[in-house]
Amino acid sequence: SWIAPEGGLYVWLTLPPELPTVMDGDLFEACVERGVLYVPGDLCFPEAGVPTGESSMRLSFGVCSEERIAEGMKKLADAVLETAATAPKTA
């Protein structure tokens, strides 16, 4: 899911819980390999607790052209699909 921004430079994206966005996770690594970066959601909270944001990410779109944004979103989607294919399934 994602929240449409009403201003600013960011989009907040939440993935299913079996796809953690943490920096030492498979998804982050798959994105780095493709040349795409995001801010892991767990880094966007003042302290550990609820919510933790471990399956969320903050995407910035303030300095890229529409073409580069589309290219980045394609790379991000490919990384998510690849990671989801090997992620443990939850009941």
GROMACS .gro file of C-alpha atoms in nm:
model
   91
    1SER     CA    1   0.000   0.000   0.000
    2TRP     CA    2   0.106   0.360  -0.035
    3ILE     CA    3  -0.012   0.699   0.075
    4ALA     CA    4  -0.057   0.965  -0.191
    5PRO     CA    5   0.146   1.268  -0.085
    6GLU     CA    6  -0.037   1.594  -0.028
    7GLY     CA    7   0.290   1.784  -0.045
    8GLY     CA    8   0.657   1.744   0.026
    9LEU     CA    9   0.909   1.518  -0.139
   10TYR     CA   10   0.823   1.169  -0.015
   11VAL     CA   11   0.590   0.874  -0.066
   12TRP     CA   12   0.538   0.630   0.222
   13LEU     CA   13   0.511   0.270   0.100
   14THR     CA   14   0.414  -0.033   0.312
   15LEU     CA   15   0.482  -0.388   0.196
   16PRO     CA   16   0.347  -0.714   0.339
   17PRO     CA   17   0.511  -0.810   0.672
   18GLU     CA   18   0.709  -1.094   0.511
   19LEU     CA   19   0.905  -0.833   0.311
   20PRO     CA   20   1.113  -0.638   0.563
   21THR     CA   21   1.272  -0.320   0.431
   22VAL     CA   22   1.553  -0.307   0.690
   23MET     CA   23   1.903  -0.212   0.572
   24ASP     CA   24   2.049  -0.557   0.632
   25GLY     CA   25   1.763  -0.733   0.453
   26ASP     CA   26   1.735  -0.906   0.118
   27LEU     CA   27   1.514  -0.636  -0.034
   28PHE     CA   28   1.754  -0.355   0.048
   29GLU     CA   29   2.040  -0.555  -0.103
   30ALA     CA   30   1.837  -0.633  -0.418
   31CYS     CA   31   1.761  -0.262  -0.458
   32VAL     CA   32   2.124  -0.157  -0.410
   33GLU     CA   33   2.226  -0.410  -0.676
   34ARG     CA   34   1.985  -0.235  -0.915
   35GLY     CA   35   2.103   0.114  -0.822
   36VAL     CA   36   1.788   0.210  -0.632
   37LEU     CA   37   1.779   0.337  -0.275
   38TYR     CA   38   1.501   0.396  -0.024
   39VAL     CA   39   1.492   0.494   0.341
   40PRO     CA   40   1.394   0.191   0.550
   41GLY     CA   41   1.082   0.265   0.751
   42ASP     CA   42   1.235   0.155   1.079
   43LEU     CA   43   1.476   0.450   1.053
   44CYS     CA   44   1.185   0.696   1.034
   45PHE     CA   45   1.060   0.644   1.389
   46PRO     CA   46   1.211   0.810   1.696
   47GLU     CA   47   1.255   0.485   1.888
   48ALA     CA   48   1.180   0.115   1.869
   49GLY     CA   49   0.824   0.015   1.935
   50VAL     CA   50   0.492   0.022   1.762
   51PRO     CA   51   0.483   0.094   1.480
   52THR     CA   52   0.826  -0.028   1.386
   53GLY     CA   53   0.802   0.032   1.012
   54GLU     CA   54   1.003  -0.281   0.935
   55SER     CA   55   0.803  -0.341   0.616
   56SER     CA   56   0.774   0.024   0.519
   57MET     CA   57   0.991   0.258   0.318
   58ARG     CA   58   1.013   0.626   0.240
   59LEU     CA   59   1.065   0.711  -0.126
   60SER     CA   60   1.194   1.050  -0.236
   61PHE     CA   61   1.103   1.196  -0.572
   62GLY     CA   62   1.213   1.557  -0.535
   63VAL     CA   63   1.522   1.569  -0.756
   64CYS     CA   64   1.446   1.324  -1.037
   65SER     CA   65   1.272   1.367  -1.369
   66GLU     CA   66   0.950   1.177  -1.434
   67GLU     CA   67   1.144   0.940  -1.660
   68ARG     CA   68   1.398   0.862  -1.384
   69ILE     CA   69   1.117   0.812  -1.132
   70ALA     CA   70   0.950   0.562  -1.366
   71GLU     CA   71   1.282   0.382  -1.417
   72GLY     CA   72   1.344   0.370  -1.041
   73MET     CA   73   0.995   0.240  -0.969
   74LYS     CA   74   1.043  -0.038  -1.227
   75LYS     CA   75   1.372  -0.137  -1.059
   76LEU     CA   76   1.208  -0.124  -0.716
   77ALA     CA   77   0.917  -0.338  -0.838
   78ASP     CA   78   1.157  -0.594  -0.984
   79ALA     CA   79   1.348  -0.610  -0.654
   80VAL     CA   80   1.023  -0.652  -0.457
   81LEU     CA   81   0.902  -0.932  -0.687
   82GLU     CA   82   1.239  -1.110  -0.669
   83THR     CA   83   1.249  -1.084  -0.290
   84ALA     CA   84   0.885  -1.188  -0.251
   85ALA     CA   85   0.950  -1.500  -0.458
   86THR     CA   86   1.204  -1.624  -0.203
   87ALA     CA   87   1.044  -1.482   0.115
   88PRO     CA   88   0.899  -1.722   0.372
   89LYS     CA   89   0.522  -1.733   0.341
   90THR     CA   90   0.309  -1.635   0.639
   91ALA     CA   91  -0.020  -1.803   0.721
   0.00000   0.00000   0.00000
